[in-house]
Every structure is written in structure tokens, then in C-alpha cells.
mmCIF file of C-alpha atoms in Angstrom:
data_model
loop_
_atom_site.group_PDB
_atom_site.id
_atom_site.type_symbol
_atom_site.label_atom_id
_atom_site.label_comp_id
_atom_site.label_asym_id
_atom_site.label_seq_id
_atom_site.Cartn_x
_atom_site.Cartn_y
_atom_site.Cartn_z
ATOM 1 C CA MET A 1 -8.627 -3.890 20.110
ATOM 2 C CA MET A 2 -5.435 -4.104 20.937
ATOM 3 C CA ASP A 3 -4.795 -1.441 23.884
ATOM 4 C CA SER A 4 -2.777 1.112 21.893
ATOM 5 C CA THR A 5 -2.752 5.131 21.415
ATOM 6 C CA ASP A 6 -0.877 3.569 18.031
ATOM 7 C CA PRO A 7 -2.635 3.334 15.332
ATOM 8 C CA ILE A 8 0.227 1.944 12.730
ATOM 9 C CA ALA A 9 0.997 0.004 16.531
ATOM 10 C CA THR A 10 -2.099 -1.706 15.918
ATOM 11 C CA LEU A 11 -3.076 -2.297 12.174
ATOM 12 C CA GLY A 12 0.513 -3.454 12.735
ATOM 13 C CA HIS A 13 -1.043 -6.019 15.465
ATOM 14 C CA ASP A 14 -4.388 -7.001 13.427
ATOM 15 C CA ARG A 15 -2.216 -7.642 10.428
ATOM 16 C CA ALA A 16 -0.464 -10.350 12.411
ATOM 17 C CA SER A 17 -3.350 -11.470 13.506
ATOM 18 C CA ALA A 18 -4.898 -11.422 9.751
ATOM 19 C CA ARG A 19 -2.173 -13.047 8.348
ATOM 20 C CA GLU A 20 -2.501 -16.247 11.279
ATOM 21 C CA GLN A 21 -6.009 -16.621 9.962
ATOM 22 C CA GLY A 22 -4.519 -17.103 6.888
ATOM 23 C CA ASP A 23 -6.612 -13.572 5.008
ATOM 24 C CA GLY A 24 -5.407 -13.033 1.782
ATOM 25 C CA ASN A 25 -6.142 -9.305 2.470
ATOM 26 C CA ALA A 26 -3.891 -9.235 5.361
ATOM 27 C CA ASN A 27 -0.836 -7.813 2.862
ATOM 28 C CA LEU A 28 -3.084 -5.549 0.375
ATOM 29 C CA CYS A 29 -4.359 -2.380 0.516
ATOM 30 C CA VAL A 30 -6.241 -0.086 -1.695
ATOM 31 C CA VAL A 31 -4.770 3.512 -2.774
ATOM 32 C CA SER A 32 -6.873 6.147 -3.867
ATOM 33 C CA SER A 33 -4.647 8.994 -5.772
ATOM 34 C CA VAL A 34 -6.325 12.045 -7.794
ATOM 35 C CA ASP A 35 -4.910 11.904 -11.703
ATOM 36 C CA ALA A 36 -4.342 15.051 -14.048
ATOM 37 C CA THR A 37 -7.726 15.435 -14.395
ATOM 38 C CA GLY A 38 -8.889 15.364 -10.707
ATOM 39 C CA GLU A 39 -10.478 11.996 -11.362
ATOM 40 C CA PRO A 40 -10.213 9.333 -8.602
ATOM 41 C CA GLN A 41 -8.504 6.515 -9.425
ATOM 42 C CA ALA A 42 -8.015 3.754 -6.528
ATOM 43 C CA ARG A 43 -6.153 0.461 -7.214
ATOM 44 C CA VAL A 44 -4.830 -2.882 -4.448
ATOM 45 C CA LEU A 45 -1.136 -2.891 -4.123
ATOM 46 C CA VAL A 46 0.457 -4.866 -1.816
ATOM 47 C CA LEU A 47 1.487 -2.810 1.626
ATOM 48 C CA ARG A 48 5.119 -3.670 3.054
ATOM 49 C CA ASP A 49 6.344 -3.877 6.523
ATOM 50 C CA ILE A 50 9.926 -2.141 6.541
ATOM 51 C CA ASP A 51 12.216 -1.158 8.809
ATOM 52 C CA SER A 52 8.985 -0.767 11.138
ATOM 53 C CA ARG A 53 6.910 1.618 8.426
ATOM 54 C CA LEU A 54 4.476 1.303 6.084
ATOM 55 C CA GLY A 55 5.674 1.191 2.404
ATOM 56 C CA ILE A 56 4.386 0.847 -0.741
ATOM 57 C CA PHE A 57 5.791 -0.055 -4.495
ATOM 58 C CA LEU A 58 5.588 0.452 -8.127
ATOM 59 C CA ASN A 59 6.926 0.992 -11.181
ATOM 60 C CA GLY A 60 7.490 4.350 -12.946
ATOM 61 C CA SER A 61 5.176 4.019 -15.673
ATOM 62 C CA SER A 62 3.160 3.111 -14.016
ATOM 63 C CA PRO A 63 -0.097 5.824 -13.969
ATOM 64 C CA LYS A 64 0.181 5.783 -10.216
ATOM 65 C CA ALA A 65 3.735 7.762 -10.089
ATOM 66 C CA SER A 66 2.272 10.869 -12.056
ATOM 67 C CA GLU A 67 -1.111 10.430 -9.472
ATOM 68 C CA PHE A 68 1.176 11.081 -6.539
ATOM 69 C CA GLY A 69 2.224 14.447 -7.836
ATOM 70 C CA HIS A 70 -0.750 15.806 -8.367
ATOM 71 C CA GLY A 71 -1.284 15.531 -4.480
ATOM 72 C CA GLU A 72 0.607 15.904 -1.043
ATOM 73 C CA ARG A 73 -1.497 13.795 0.433
ATOM 74 C CA ILE A 74 -3.458 9.404 -0.944
ATOM 75 C CA SER A 75 -5.956 7.598 0.710
ATOM 76 C CA VAL A 76 -5.265 4.283 2.333
ATOM 77 C CA LEU A 77 -7.966 1.638 2.665
ATOM 78 C CA ALA A 78 -6.791 -2.116 4.559
ATOM 79 C CA TRP A 79 -10.130 -4.072 4.735
ATOM 80 C CA LEU A 80 -9.391 -7.233 7.127
ATOM 81 C CA PRO A 81 -12.365 -9.188 6.690
ATOM 82 C CA SER A 82 -11.015 -11.961 9.160
ATOM 83 C CA LEU A 83 -10.855 -9.373 12.127
ATOM 84 C CA GLY A 84 -13.905 -7.012 11.159
ATOM 85 C CA VAL A 85 -11.746 -4.365 10.591
ATOM 86 C CA GLN A 86 -11.406 -1.619 8.179
ATOM 87 C CA TYR A 87 -8.655 1.086 8.770
ATOM 88 C CA ARG A 88 -8.885 4.830 6.258
ATOM 89 C CA ILE A 89 -5.507 6.405 6.785
ATOM 90 C CA SER A 90 -4.949 9.440 5.092
ATOM 91 C CA CYS A 91 -0.930 9.538 4.540
ATOM 92 C CA ARG A 92 1.410 12.099 2.714
ATOM 93 C CA LEU A 93 4.507 9.668 1.044
ATOM 94 C CA GLU A 94 7.641 10.118 1.534
ATOM 95 C CA ALA A 95 10.146 8.642 -1.811
ATOM 96 C CA MET A 96 12.256 5.438 -0.543
ATOM 97 C CA ASP A 97 15.851 5.271 -0.894
ATOM 98 C CA PRO A 98 16.656 3.684 -3.687
ATOM 99 C CA GLN A 99 18.750 1.111 -2.136
ATOM 100 C CA ILE A 100 16.071 0.006 -0.145
ATOM 101 C CA VAL A 101 14.452 0.143 -2.877
ATOM 102 C CA ARG A 102 16.683 -2.482 -4.405
ATOM 103 C CA GLU A 103 16.972 -4.927 -2.216
ATOM 104 C CA SER A 104 13.154 -4.775 -1.089
ATOM 105 C CA TRP A 105 12.560 -5.503 -5.032
ATOM 106 C CA GLN A 106 14.359 -8.771 -4.678
ATOM 107 C CA LEU A 107 11.658 -9.855 -2.462
ATOM 108 C CA ARG A 108 9.194 -9.378 -5.721
ATOM 109 C CA PRO A 109 8.017 -12.981 -7.063
ATOM 110 C CA LEU A 110 10.013 -13.370 -10.558
ATOM 111 C CA ALA A 111 6.612 -12.606 -12.629
ATOM 112 C CA ALA A 112 6.395 -9.294 -11.196
ATOM 113 C CA LYS A 113 10.341 -9.000 -11.504
ATOM 114 C CA ARG A 114 10.180 -10.239 -15.145
ATOM 115 C CA LEU A 115 6.767 -7.696 -15.866
ATOM 116 C CA ASP A 116 9.096 -4.878 -14.069
ATOM 117 C CA TRP A 117 11.894 -5.024 -16.859
ATOM 118 C CA LEU A 118 8.537 -4.798 -19.449
ATOM 119 C CA TYR A 119 7.507 -1.849 -18.392
ATOM 120 C CA GLN A 120 10.984 0.180 -19.740
ATOM 121 C CA ARG A 121 9.612 -0.798 -23.581
ATOM 122 C CA SER A 122 6.069 -1.280 -22.630
ATOM 123 C CA PRO A 123 4.378 0.896 -20.526
ATOM 124 C CA GLN A 124 2.454 -0.606 -17.730
ATOM 125 C CA GLY A 125 -1.501 -0.245 -19.183
ATOM 126 C CA SER A 126 -0.323 -0.829 -22.694
ATOM 127 C CA ALA A 127 -2.313 -2.901 -25.548
ATOM 128 C CA VAL A 128 -1.144 -6.665 -26.277
ATOM 129 C CA GLU A 129 -1.731 -8.578 -29.049
ATOM 130 C CA ASP A 130 -2.783 -11.171 -26.785
ATOM 131 C CA ARG A 131 -1.367 -13.301 -23.928
ATOM 132 C CA ALA A 132 0.429 -15.902 -25.201
ATOM 133 C CA THR A 133 2.629 -13.074 -26.466
ATOM 134 C CA LEU A 134 2.464 -11.243 -23.274
ATOM 135 C CA LEU A 135 3.913 -14.062 -21.972
ATOM 136 C CA ALA A 136 6.547 -14.827 -24.297
ATOM 137 C CA ARG A 137 7.690 -11.002 -24.388
ATOM 138 C CA LEU A 138 8.521 -11.270 -20.510
ATOM 139 C CA ALA A 139 9.554 -14.063 -20.591
ATOM 140 C CA GLN A 140 12.825 -12.281 -22.534
ATOM 141 C CA MET A 141 13.399 -9.693 -19.690
ATOM 142 C CA GLU A 142 15.576 -9.553 -17.224
ATOM 143 C CA SER A 143 15.351 -10.419 -13.704
ATOM 144 C CA ASP A 144 18.298 -9.747 -11.823
ATOM 145 C CA THR A 145 18.112 -6.461 -10.828
ATOM 146 C CA ALA A 146 15.844 -3.483 -9.948
ATOM 147 C CA PRO A 147 15.176 -1.170 -13.256
ATOM 148 C CA ALA A 148 15.431 2.829 -12.824
ATOM 149 C CA ASN A 149 12.448 2.909 -12.556
ATOM 150 C CA ALA A 150 11.113 0.752 -9.329
ATOM 151 C CA LEU A 151 10.292 3.048 -6.946
ATOM 152 C CA GLY A 152 9.453 3.003 -3.474
ATOM 153 C CA TYR A 153 7.424 5.581 -0.642
ATOM 154 C CA PHE A 154 7.089 5.330 3.004
ATOM 155 C CA LEU A 155 3.797 5.511 4.065
ATOM 156 C CA VAL A 156 3.662 9.193 6.783
ATOM 157 C CA PRO A 157 0.136 8.821 7.897
ATOM 158 C CA GLU A 158 -1.255 11.238 9.146
ATOM 159 C CA ARG A 159 -5.393 10.158 9.990
ATOM 160 C CA VAL A 160 -6.294 6.714 10.720
ATOM 161 C CA ASP A 161 -10.386 6.083 11.121
ATOM 162 C CA ARG A 162 -10.390 2.516 12.314
ATOM 163 C CA LEU A 163 -13.662 0.785 12.556
ATOM 164 C CA ALA A 164 -14.288 -2.770 13.983
ATOM 165 C CA LEU A 165 -17.531 -4.984 13.426
ATOM 166 C CA ASP A 166 -17.221 -7.777 15.395
ATOM 167 C CA ASN A 167 -18.195 -7.124 18.824
ATOM 168 C CA ASP A 168 -20.126 -8.162 21.669
ATOM 169 C CA THR A 169 -22.715 -5.536 21.653
ATOM 170 C CA GLY A 170 -23.657 -5.195 17.277
ATOM 171 C CA VAL A 171 -22.379 -1.720 17.823
ATOM 172 C CA HIS A 172 -19.058 -1.181 15.687
ATOM 173 C CA ASP A 173 -16.585 0.493 17.623
ATOM 174 C CA ARG A 174 -14.536 3.343 15.878
ATOM 175 C CA ARG A 175 -12.048 5.388 16.488
ATOM 176 C CA LEU A 176 -10.456 8.476 14.520
ATOM 177 C CA PHE A 177 -6.459 9.018 15.629
ATOM 178 C CA GLU A 178 -4.770 12.010 14.665
ATOM 179 C CA ARG A 179 -1.027 13.015 14.614
ATOM 180 C CA GLU A 180 -0.632 15.304 17.105
ATOM 181 C CA GLY A 181 3.339 16.016 16.841
ATOM 182 C CA ASP A 182 5.073 12.889 17.320
ATOM 183 C CA ALA A 183 2.004 11.219 19.452
ATOM 184 C CA TRP A 184 -1.451 10.665 18.980
ATOM 185 C CA GLY A 185 -4.548 12.112 19.684
ATOM 186 C CA CYS A 186 -7.717 9.794 19.850
ATOM 187 C CA LYS A 187 -11.272 10.410 19.838
ATOM 188 C CA LEU A 188 -13.993 7.539 19.568
ATOM 189 C CA LEU A 189 -16.128 8.587 16.901
ATOM 190 C CA ILE A 190 -19.733 7.342 16.674
ATOM 191 C CA PRO A 191 -20.599 4.688 13.853
#
């Protein structure tokens, strides 16, 4: 583990190492939230690095958008199989400035941009006749500017549980980091 008491810096280092190894999970995370009925919901999102902060993007028509309003906190899981390292992050969400969202939206792949525009007419998760119809509708969508319901959130980590599975002793290394003001406290945990 990188010698650091800042788990977010360590996560950044680990993600960079995972990218170098071609780890497909290096830029992904699982976000868990709770819906209006109290049911837990989880989905894979792209985890972005924005101005030394972690962020996620979504469309306002997505069920995620309303779920994020049902609780002050969400849980984020980052699993880096190439390193055998898992991060469980308990965090608050902070809305991104719309200008940052618009600029970051330009970096999205064309298909994702067109989907964002399709969501303006047909909410994410709604039924479509068949795949050919979906692809034809997507081909007609605008893709030059971010739609009004493109959203972004910074993750504001409060607790980070880092579990490293691979090491020489065969005993996992587990550490819990908790925010204490502007610094992080760290405890070694029994795995």
C-alpha cells in the first residue's frame, strides 16, 4: 500500500496502477443508494477524476437522480482485480457546477451523448420495440451540447474501508479511514 494517510490519494495511485495493467475496472465503481420505497439499488458508473476530486455523471431522467435525493449518503465500491484491492467508500454528494458538467459531457463517447438526448424524450429504462428501433432513434439525436438534465456530483468521502487481498503473509490488509475535520484518521482492522 502506498505510504499515505489519505485514502483518496491511495485510491488514485491504485487506480493508476490498475490502468497501467489494463484493468477494465480502473475507471468504474458500483454506486449503491436507496429508492423511494427503501429498496437498495446498485449500479456500475464511470468514476471520474475532476480537479483532484472524484465525480460521477448521470442523466436527470435516471432513477439514480431521485434516489440520490432520498438519503444524505451513498456507498461507492471500487474493485481493482488486477491489484486485489477493494475500496468501500461512504460519502455525501455535492452537486457539480453546470459548467463543469457541460465541459466533461463533451468527453463522453458519441453513443452516450446521443443516449442523454434520447432520455429527454424517453426516460432511461423505458421499453422500446426492438434494438433496431433503438439504434435508429439514437442516430437522430443531437450530440453537440449537453442536455439540460445532464448532472454531475462530486463524491465527498467520509469513510473509506480499504481491503488489500494480495500480500506475502496470506492475511488480508484492511484499514478504515475516517474523516476527522480536514484530515483522515486510520485504524487497522481485522480482515
